[in-house]
Short mmCIF file of C-alpha atoms and ligand atoms in Angstrom, two decimals:
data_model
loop_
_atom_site.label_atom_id
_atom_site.label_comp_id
_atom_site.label_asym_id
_atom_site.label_seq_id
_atom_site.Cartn_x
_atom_site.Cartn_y
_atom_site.Cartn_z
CA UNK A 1 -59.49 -95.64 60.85
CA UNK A 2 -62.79 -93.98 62.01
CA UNK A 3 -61.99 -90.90 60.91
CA UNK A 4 -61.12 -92.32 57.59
CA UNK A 5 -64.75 -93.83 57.27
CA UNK A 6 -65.89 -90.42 58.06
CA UNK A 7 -63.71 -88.51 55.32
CA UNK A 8 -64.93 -90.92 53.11
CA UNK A 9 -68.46 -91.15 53.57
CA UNK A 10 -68.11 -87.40 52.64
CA UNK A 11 -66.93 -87.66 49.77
CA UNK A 12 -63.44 -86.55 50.71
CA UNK A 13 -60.71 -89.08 49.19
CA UNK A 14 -57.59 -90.41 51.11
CA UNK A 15 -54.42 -89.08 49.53
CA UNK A 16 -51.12 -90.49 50.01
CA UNK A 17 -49.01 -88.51 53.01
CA UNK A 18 -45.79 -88.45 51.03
CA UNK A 19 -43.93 -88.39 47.85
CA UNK A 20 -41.66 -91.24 48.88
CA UNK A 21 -44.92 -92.98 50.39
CA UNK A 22 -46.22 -92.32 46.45
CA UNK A 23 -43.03 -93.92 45.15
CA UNK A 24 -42.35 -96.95 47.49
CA UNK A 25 -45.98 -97.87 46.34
CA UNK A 26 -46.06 -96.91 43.17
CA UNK A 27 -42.25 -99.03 42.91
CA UNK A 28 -44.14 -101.53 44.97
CA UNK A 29 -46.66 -102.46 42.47
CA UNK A 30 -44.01 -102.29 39.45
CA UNK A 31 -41.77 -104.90 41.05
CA UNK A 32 -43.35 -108.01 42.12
CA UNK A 33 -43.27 -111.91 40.61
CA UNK A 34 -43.03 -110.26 37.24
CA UNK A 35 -39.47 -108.58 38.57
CA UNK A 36 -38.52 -111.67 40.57
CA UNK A 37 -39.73 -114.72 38.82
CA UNK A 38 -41.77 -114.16 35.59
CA UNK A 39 -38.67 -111.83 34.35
CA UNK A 40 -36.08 -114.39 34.24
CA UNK A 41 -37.72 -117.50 33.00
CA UNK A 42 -38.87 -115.20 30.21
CA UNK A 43 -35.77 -114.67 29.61
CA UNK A 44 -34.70 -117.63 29.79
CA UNK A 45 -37.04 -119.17 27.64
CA UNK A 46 -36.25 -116.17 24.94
CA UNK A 47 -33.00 -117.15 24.47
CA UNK A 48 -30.91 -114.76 27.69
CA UNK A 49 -28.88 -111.60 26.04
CA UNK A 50 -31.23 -111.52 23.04
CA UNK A 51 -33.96 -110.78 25.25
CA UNK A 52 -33.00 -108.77 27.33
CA UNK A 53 -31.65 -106.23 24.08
CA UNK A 54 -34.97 -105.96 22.65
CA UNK A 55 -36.51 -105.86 26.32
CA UNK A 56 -34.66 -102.87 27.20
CA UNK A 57 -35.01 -101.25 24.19
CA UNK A 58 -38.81 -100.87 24.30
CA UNK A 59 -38.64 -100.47 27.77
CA UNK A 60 -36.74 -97.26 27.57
CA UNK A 61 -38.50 -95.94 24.17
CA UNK A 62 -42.07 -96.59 25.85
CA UNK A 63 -41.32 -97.09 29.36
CA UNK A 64 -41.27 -94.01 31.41
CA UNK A 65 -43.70 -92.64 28.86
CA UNK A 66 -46.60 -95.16 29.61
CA UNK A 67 -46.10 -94.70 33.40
CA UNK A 68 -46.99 -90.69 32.54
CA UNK A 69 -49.74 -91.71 30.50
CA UNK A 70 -51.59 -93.30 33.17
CA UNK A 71 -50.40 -90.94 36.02
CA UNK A 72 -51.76 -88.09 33.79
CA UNK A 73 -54.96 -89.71 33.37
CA UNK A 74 -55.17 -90.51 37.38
CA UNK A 75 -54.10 -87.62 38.66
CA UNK A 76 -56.32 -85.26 36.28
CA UNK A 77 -59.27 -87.44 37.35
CA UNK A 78 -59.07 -87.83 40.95
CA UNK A 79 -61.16 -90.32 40.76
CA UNK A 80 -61.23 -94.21 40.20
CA UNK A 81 -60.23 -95.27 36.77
CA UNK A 82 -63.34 -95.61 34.82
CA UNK A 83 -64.91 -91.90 35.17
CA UNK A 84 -60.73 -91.23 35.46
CA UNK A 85 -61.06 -91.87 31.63
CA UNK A 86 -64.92 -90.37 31.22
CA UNK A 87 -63.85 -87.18 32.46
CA UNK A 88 -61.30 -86.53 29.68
CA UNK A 89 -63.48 -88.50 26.83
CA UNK A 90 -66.07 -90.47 27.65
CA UNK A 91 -65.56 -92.81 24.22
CA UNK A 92 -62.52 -93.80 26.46
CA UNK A 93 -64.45 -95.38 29.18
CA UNK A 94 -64.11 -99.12 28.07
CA UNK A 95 -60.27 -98.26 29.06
CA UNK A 96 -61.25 -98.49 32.22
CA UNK A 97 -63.83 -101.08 32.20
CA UNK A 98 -60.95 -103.65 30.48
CA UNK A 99 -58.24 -102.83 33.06
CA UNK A 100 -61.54 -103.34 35.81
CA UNK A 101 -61.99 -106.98 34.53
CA UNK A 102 -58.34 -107.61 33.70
CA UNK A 103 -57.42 -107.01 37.61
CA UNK A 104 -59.72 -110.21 38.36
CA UNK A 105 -57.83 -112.21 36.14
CA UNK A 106 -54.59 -111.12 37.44
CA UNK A 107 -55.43 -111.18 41.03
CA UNK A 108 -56.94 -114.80 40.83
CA UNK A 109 -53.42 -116.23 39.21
CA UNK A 110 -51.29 -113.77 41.33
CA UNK A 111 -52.49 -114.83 44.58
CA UNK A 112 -51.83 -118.57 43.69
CA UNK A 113 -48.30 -117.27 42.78
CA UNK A 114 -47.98 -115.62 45.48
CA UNK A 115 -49.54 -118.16 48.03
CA UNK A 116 -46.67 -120.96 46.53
CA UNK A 117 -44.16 -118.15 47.83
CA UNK A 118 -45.66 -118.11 51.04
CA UNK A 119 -45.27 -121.87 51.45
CA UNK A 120 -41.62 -121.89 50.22
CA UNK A 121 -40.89 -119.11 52.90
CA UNK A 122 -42.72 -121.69 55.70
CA UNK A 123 -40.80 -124.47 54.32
CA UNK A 124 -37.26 -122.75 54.31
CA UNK A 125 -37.99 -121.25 57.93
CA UNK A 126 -38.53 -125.04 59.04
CA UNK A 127 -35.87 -126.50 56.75
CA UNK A 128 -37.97 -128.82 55.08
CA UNK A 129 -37.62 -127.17 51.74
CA UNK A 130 -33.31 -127.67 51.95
CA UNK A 131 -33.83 -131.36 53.08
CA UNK A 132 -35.18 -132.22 49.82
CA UNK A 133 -32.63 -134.30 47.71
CA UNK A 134 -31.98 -131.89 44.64
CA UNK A 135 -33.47 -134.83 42.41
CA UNK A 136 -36.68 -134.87 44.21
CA UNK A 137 -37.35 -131.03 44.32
CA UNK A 138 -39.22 -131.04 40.54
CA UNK A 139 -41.63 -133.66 42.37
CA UNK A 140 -41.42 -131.84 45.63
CA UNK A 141 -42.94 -128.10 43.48
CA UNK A 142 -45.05 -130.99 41.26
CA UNK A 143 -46.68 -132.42 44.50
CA UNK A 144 -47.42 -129.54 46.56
CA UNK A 145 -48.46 -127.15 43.26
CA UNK A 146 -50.75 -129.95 41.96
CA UNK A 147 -52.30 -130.80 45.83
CA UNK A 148 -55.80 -130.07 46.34
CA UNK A 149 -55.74 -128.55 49.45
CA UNK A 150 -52.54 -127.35 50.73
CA UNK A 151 -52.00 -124.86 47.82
CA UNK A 152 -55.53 -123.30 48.36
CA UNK A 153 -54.35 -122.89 51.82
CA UNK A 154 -51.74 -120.52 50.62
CA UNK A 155 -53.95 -118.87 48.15
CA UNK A 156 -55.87 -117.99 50.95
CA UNK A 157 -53.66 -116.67 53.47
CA UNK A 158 -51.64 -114.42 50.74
CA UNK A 159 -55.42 -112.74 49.79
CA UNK A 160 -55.97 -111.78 53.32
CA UNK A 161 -52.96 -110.16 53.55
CA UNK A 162 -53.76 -108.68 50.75
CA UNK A 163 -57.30 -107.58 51.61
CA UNK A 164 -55.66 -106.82 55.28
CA UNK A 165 -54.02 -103.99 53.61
CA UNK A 166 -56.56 -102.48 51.32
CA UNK A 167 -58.72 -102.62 54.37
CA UNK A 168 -56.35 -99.96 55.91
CA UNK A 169 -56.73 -97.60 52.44
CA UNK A 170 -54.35 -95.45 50.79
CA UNK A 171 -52.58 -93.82 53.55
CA UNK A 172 -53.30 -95.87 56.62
CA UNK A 173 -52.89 -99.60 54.22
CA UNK A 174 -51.05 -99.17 51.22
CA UNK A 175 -48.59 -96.28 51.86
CA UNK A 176 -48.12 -97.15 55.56
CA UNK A 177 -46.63 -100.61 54.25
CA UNK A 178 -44.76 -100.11 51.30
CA UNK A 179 -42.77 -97.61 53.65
CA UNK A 180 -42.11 -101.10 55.72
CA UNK A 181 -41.80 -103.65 53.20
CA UNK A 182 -39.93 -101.95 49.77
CA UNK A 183 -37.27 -101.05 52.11
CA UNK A 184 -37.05 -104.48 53.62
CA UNK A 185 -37.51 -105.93 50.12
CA UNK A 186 -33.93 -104.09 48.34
CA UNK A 187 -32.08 -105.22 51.72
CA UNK A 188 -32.86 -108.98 50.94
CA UNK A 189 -32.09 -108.49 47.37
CA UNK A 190 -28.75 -107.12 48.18
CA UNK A 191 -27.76 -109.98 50.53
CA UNK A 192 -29.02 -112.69 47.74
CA UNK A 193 -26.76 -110.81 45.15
CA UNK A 194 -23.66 -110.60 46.31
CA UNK A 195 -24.30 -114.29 47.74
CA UNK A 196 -24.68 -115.16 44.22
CA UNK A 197 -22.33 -113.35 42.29
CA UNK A 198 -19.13 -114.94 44.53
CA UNK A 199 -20.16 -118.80 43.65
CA UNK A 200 -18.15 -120.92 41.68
CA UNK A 201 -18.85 -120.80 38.07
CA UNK A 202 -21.49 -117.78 38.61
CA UNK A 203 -19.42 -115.99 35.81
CA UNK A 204 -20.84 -118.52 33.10
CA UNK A 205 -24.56 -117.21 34.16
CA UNK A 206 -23.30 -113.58 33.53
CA UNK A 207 -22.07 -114.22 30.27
CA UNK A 208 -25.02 -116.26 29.10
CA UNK A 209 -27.22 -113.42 30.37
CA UNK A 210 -25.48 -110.74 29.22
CA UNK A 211 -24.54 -111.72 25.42
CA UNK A 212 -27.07 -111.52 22.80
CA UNK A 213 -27.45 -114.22 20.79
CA UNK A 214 -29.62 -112.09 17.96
CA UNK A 215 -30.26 -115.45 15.91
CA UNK A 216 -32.94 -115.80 18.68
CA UNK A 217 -35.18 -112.79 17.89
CA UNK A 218 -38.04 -114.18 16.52
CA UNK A 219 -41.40 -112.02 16.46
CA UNK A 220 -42.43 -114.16 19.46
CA UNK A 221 -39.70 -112.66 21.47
CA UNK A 222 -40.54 -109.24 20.48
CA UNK A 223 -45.04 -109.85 21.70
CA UNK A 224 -42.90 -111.18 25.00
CA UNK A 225 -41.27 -108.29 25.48
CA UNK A 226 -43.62 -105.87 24.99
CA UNK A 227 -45.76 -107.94 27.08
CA UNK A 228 -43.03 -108.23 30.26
CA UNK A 229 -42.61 -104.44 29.63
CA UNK A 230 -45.96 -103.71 30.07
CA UNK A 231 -46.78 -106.23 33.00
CA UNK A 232 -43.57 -105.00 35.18
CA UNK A 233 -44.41 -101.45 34.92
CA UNK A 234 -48.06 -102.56 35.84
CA UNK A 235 -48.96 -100.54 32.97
CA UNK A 236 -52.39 -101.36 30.93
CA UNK A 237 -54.54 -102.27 33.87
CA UNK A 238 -55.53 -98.75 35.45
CA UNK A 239 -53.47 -99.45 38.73
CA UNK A 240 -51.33 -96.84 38.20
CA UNK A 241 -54.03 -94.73 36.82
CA UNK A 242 -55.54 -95.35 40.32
CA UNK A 243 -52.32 -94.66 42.40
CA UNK A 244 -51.84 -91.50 40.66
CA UNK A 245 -55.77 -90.25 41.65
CA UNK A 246 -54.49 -90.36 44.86
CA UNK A 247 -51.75 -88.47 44.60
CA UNK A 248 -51.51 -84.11 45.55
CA UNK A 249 -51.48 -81.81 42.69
CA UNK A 250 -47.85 -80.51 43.40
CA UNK A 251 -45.71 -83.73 43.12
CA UNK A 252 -43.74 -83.67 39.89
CA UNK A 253 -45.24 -86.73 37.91
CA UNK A 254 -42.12 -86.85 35.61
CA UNK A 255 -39.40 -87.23 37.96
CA UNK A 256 -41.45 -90.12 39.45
CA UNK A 257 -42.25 -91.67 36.58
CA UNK A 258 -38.23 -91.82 36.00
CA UNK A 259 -37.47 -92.98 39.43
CA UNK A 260 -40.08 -95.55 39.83
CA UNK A 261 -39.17 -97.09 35.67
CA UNK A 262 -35.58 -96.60 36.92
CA UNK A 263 -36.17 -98.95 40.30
CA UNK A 264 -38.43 -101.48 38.84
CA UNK A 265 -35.76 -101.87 36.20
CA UNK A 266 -33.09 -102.49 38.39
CA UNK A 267 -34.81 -105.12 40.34
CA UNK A 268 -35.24 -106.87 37.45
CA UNK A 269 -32.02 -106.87 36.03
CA UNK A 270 -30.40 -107.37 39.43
CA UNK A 271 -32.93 -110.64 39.42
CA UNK A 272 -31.12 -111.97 36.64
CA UNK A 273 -28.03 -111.35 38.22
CA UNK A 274 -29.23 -113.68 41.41
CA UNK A 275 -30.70 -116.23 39.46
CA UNK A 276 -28.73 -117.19 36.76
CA UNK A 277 -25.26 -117.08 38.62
CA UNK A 278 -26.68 -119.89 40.82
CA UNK A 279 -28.43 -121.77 38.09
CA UNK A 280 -24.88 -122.05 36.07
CA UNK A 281 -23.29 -122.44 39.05
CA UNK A 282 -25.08 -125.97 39.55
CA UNK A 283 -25.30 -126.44 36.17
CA UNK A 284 -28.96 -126.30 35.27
CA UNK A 285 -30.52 -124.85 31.97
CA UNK A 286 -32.07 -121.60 31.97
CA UNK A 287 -35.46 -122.69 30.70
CA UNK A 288 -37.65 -123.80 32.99
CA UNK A 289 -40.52 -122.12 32.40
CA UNK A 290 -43.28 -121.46 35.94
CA UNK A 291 -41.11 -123.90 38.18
CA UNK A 292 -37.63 -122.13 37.43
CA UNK A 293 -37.20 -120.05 40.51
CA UNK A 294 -39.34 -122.98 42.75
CA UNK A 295 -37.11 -125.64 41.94
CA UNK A 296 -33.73 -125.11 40.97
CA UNK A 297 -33.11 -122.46 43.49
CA UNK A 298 -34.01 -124.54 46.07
CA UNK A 299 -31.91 -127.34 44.30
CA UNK A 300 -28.80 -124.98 44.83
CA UNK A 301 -29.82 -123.54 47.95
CA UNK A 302 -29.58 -127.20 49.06
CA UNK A 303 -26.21 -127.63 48.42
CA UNK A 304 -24.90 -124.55 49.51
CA UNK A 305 -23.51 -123.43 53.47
CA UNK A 306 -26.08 -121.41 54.89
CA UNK A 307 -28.68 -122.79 52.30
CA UNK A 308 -31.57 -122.33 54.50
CA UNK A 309 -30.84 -118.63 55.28
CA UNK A 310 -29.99 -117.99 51.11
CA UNK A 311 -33.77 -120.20 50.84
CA UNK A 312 -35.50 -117.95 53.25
CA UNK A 313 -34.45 -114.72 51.96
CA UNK A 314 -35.26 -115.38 48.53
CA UNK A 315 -38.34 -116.44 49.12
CA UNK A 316 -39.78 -113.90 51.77
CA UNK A 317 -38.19 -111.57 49.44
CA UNK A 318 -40.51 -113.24 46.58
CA UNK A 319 -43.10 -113.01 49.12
CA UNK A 320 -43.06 -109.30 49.86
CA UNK A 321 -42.74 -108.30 46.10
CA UNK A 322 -45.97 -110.05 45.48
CA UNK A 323 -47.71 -108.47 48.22
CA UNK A 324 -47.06 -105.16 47.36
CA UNK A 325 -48.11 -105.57 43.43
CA UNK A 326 -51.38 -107.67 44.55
CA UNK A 327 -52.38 -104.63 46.67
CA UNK A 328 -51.89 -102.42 43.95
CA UNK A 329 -53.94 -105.10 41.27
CA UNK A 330 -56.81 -105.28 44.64
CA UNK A 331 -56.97 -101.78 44.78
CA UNK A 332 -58.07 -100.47 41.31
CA UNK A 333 -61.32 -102.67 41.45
CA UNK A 334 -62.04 -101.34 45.16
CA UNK A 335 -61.77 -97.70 44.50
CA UNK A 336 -63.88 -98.14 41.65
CA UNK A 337 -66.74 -100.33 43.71
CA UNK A 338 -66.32 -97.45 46.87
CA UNK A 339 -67.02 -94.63 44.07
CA UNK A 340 -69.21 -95.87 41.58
CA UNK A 341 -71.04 -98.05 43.66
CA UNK A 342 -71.13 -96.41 47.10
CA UNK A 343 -69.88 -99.66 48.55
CA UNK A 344 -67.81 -99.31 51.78
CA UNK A 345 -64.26 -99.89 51.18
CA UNK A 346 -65.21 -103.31 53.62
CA UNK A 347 -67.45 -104.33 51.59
CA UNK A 348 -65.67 -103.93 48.07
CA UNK A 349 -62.65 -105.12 49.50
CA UNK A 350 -64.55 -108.37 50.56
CA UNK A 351 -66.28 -108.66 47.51
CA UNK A 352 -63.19 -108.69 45.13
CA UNK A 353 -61.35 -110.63 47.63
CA UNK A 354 -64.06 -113.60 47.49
CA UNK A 355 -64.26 -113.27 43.58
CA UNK A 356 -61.02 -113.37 42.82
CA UNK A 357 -60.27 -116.16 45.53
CA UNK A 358 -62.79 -118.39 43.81
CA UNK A 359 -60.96 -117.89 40.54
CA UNK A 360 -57.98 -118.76 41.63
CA UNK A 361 -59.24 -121.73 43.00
CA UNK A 362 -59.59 -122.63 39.16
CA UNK A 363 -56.24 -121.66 38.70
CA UNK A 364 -54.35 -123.63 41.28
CA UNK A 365 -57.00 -126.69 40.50
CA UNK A 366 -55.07 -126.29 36.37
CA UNK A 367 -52.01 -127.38 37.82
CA UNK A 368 -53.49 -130.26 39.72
CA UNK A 369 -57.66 -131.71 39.27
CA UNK A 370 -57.82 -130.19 36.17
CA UNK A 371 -54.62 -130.42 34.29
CA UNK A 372 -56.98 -131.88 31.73
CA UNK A 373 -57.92 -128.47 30.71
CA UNK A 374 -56.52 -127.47 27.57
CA UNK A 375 -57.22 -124.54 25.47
CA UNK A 376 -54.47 -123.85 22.37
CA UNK A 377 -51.97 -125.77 24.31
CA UNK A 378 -52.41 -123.68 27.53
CA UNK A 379 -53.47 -124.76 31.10
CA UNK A 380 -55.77 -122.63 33.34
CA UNK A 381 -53.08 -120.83 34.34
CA UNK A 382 -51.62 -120.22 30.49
CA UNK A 383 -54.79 -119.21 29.56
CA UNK A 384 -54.86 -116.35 32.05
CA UNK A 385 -51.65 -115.20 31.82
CA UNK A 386 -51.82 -114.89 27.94
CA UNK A 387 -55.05 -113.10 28.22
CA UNK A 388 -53.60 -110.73 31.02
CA UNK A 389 -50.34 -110.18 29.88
CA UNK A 390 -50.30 -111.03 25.83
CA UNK A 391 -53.98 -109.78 24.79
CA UNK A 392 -55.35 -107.12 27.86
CA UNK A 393 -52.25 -105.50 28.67
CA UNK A 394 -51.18 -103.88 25.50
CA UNK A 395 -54.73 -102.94 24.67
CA UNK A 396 -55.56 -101.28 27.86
CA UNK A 397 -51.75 -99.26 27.21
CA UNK A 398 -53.25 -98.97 23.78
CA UNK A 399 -56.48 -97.15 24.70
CA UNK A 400 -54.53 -95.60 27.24
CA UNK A 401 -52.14 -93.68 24.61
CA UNK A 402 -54.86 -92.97 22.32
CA UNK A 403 -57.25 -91.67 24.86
CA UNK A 404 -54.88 -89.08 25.31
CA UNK A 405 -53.13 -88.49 22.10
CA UNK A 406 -56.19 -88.58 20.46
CA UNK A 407 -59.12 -88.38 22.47
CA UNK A 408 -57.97 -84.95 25.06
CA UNK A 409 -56.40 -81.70 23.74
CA UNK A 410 -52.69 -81.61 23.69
CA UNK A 411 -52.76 -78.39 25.94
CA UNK A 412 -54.68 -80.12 28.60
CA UNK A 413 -52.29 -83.43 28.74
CA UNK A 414 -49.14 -81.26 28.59
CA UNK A 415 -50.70 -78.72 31.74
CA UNK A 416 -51.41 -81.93 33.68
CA UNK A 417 -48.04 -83.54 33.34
CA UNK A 418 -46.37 -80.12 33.68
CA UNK A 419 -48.13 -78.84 37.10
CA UNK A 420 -49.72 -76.21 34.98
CA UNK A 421 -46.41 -75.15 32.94
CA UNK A 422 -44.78 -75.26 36.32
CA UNK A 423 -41.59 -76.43 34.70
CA UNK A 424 -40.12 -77.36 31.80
CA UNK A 425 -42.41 -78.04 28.90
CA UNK A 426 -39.66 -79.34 26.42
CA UNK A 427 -39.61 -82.83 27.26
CA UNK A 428 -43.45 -82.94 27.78
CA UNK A 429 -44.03 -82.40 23.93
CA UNK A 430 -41.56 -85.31 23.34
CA UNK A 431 -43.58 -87.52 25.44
CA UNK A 432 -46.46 -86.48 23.66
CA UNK A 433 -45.56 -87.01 20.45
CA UNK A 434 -44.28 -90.53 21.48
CA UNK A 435 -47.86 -91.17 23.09
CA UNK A 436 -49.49 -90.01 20.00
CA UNK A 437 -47.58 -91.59 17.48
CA UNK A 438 -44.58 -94.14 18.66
CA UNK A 439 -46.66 -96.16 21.08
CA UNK A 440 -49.84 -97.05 19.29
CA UNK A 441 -47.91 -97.88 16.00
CA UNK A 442 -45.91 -99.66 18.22
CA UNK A 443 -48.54 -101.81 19.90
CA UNK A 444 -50.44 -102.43 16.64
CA UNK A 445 -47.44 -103.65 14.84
CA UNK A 446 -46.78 -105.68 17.49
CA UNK A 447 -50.34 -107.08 17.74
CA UNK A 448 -50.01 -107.87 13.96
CA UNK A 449 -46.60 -109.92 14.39
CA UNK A 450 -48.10 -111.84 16.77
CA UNK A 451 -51.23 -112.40 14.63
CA UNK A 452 -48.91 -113.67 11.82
CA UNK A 453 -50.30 -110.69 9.44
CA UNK A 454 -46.73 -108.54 9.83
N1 LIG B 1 -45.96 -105.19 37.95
C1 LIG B 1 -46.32 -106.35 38.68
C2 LIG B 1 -45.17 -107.34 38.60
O1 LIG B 1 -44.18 -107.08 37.96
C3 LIG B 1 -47.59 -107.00 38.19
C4 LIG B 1 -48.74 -106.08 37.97
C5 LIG B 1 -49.32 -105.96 36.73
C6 LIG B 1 -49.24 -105.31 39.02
C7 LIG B 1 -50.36 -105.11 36.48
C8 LIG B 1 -50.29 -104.44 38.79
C9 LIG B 1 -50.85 -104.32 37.53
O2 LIG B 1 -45.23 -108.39 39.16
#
């Protein structure tokens, strides 16, 4: 720790120890709530199979491409995002400014998120959360989301875990527990999966998930995919663009791009495969929108041997896929306080920590106080989520792609992601074409759909 302070008072940056340190974190911050809980009532709400078709299909055209984009961009700088994107144009710096402000707005809602996961874990440890008649467990999410107090609680004991890691910095915070927790995180999911798959009537969730139903593609399930796409790979918001500036010149971005799309993609699809077994299973509907995987899997959990075990898993695993995206969301506006600031990583760390706590404080407050709030139908919450996910998102990937397709010289982009023509350059003109061309059309179609101009 000392030493750290040194190195960095010097100017010299932390760098993570390992590749697989690199890729538990980078895999750490892909999968999280959006994986676990925002994925399937998405889905859900999209109509199952057809979702999940046009999900997958821009995941793999733009996927693994976006993840280079910003790992090319971070790793080129070695630096925080914003002067990550001055160095190769600086027309490109409000790239990093967006994805600066658009971490506050995540953080604030994610730490609510992840503080009700918290509580559920509490709750299943002591039982109470299986005692709950299945009736009363809408009212039972209803009363303690909506409290005043015991929800801030949370809030605040998930951001000083999260804080407690970013305190520690790359290697001796971030890396040092992704190597703990993503490990701990795919044994959970296992156990929950096969638990799931064996119940009674779990093949009806399968089937519902699985076929596509493509009278249910409307241009508002295609913005929702893009958007999902974007906010699972954490793509739009500079956190990978500040993952990758700590990373060593030698590691091959492109086979960790692959790996980390390829994880994060799993999760989420092996998600489904927990949740809506054990939905059908106790025959609830899909759709349930924020409260989906906070009351009717505890509704089933309830009512099944071993409940409480099933209840704590799933949530601590809920728990532990938060943490390790909220570090990664905490982290991009810290690095870029410590550098372009000269804060102390302390002091930046406490800074965004208190900001982004008193936000959130808004948001939990929308579900509760101030459900009064309304703004084009949306609660606090809503309105954050759209703007992060809907509007910020795909503009930061945007500016992103253009900055370099556009904004950089092709022979510059393609060195970076190649180690310096260290291997194969084939595939890197692909990508670049698709960066140049495919993704912004892409995006601005998109946007246009969802404008009602398209
Ligand atoms: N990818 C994270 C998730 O799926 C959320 C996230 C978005 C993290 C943007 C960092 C940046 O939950």
């Amino acid at each position: 720790m000392e030493q750290k302070k040194i190195l960095e008072g010097e100017n010299q940056r932390d760098q993570f120890n390992s590749r697989l340190g690199f890729v538990l974190a980078t895999a750490g911050s892909a999968i999280g709530l959006g994986n676990i809980w925002r994925f399937p009532y998405i889905v859900g709400e999209n109509g199952g199979g057809a979702f999940l078709f046009v999900y997958m299909g821009i995941l793999i055209l733009m996927g693994v491409s976006l993840l280079l984009v910003e790992f090319v961009i971070g790793r080129n700088g070695g630096t925080n995002a914003i002067d990550s994107y001055v160095k190769i144009n600086p027309k490109a710096k409000w790239v990093g400014w967006l994805g600066f402000i658009t971490a506050f707005v995540f953080l604030s809602y994610y730490s609510v998120v992840g503080g009700w996961t918290l509580f559920y874990t509490l709750s299943s440890l002591t039982g109470t959360v299986i005692k709950v008649a299945p009736a009363d467990m809408g009212a039972f999410f209803g009363n303690f989301i909506s409290s005043p107090i015991a929800p801030l609680i949370f809030h605040f004991i998930f951001m000083g875990l999260t804080m407690g890691i970013i305190l520690g910095g790359i290697s001796g915070g971030i890396e040092k527990y992704s190597k703990i927790l993503m490990p701990a995180l795919f044994v959970m999911m296992i156990a929950l999966v096969i638990r799931a798959v064996t119940l009674d009537g779990a093949m009806e969730g399968i089937k519902w998930y699985l076929t596509p139903d493509f009278s249910k593609i409307t241009s508002g399930t295609i913005v929702s995919a893009m958007g999902q796409v974007f906010f699972t790979l954490s793509v739009g918001m500079s956190g990978m663009v500040t993952y990758a500036s700590y990373l060593s010149k030698e590691e091959k971005l492109p086979v960790i791009g692959t790996q980390v799309a390829f994880a994060d993609t799993l999760i989420a699809i092996i998600s489904g495969f927990i949740i809506f077994p054990v939905l059908f299973a106790s025959g609830v509907a899909p759709a349930q929108g924020v409260g989906l995987v906070f009351i009717t899997l505890p509704m089933v959990f309830s009512q099944m041997p071993l409940g409480g075990v099933f209840s704590f898993l799933f949530f601590a695993l809920l728990s532990v896929a938060a943490l390790t995206s909220a570090i990664s969301i905490l982290e991009m506006p810290v690095t870029t306080l410590i550098e372009k600031k000269k804060m102390t990583r302390k002091k930046a760390t406490f800074l965004v920590g208190c900001i982004t706590y008193v936000m959130g404080i808004a948001v939990s407050l929308g579900f509760g106080a101030w459900s009064g709030f309304n703004l084009f139908g949306m609660d606090i919450f809503g309105v954050f989520d759209y703007f992060g996910s809907n509007i910020s998102l795909p503009l930061g990937t945007l500016g992103a792609a253009l900055t370099i397709g556009w904004m950089w010289n092709k022979n510059d982009a393609l060195k970076e992601l190649t180690n310096d023509g260290a291997y194969s350059i084939g595939i890197a003109k692909i990508w670049f074409y698709v960066v140049r061309y495919l993704i912004p059309i892409t995006i601005i179609m998109v946007f246009l759909l969802n404008i009602g101009i398209l």
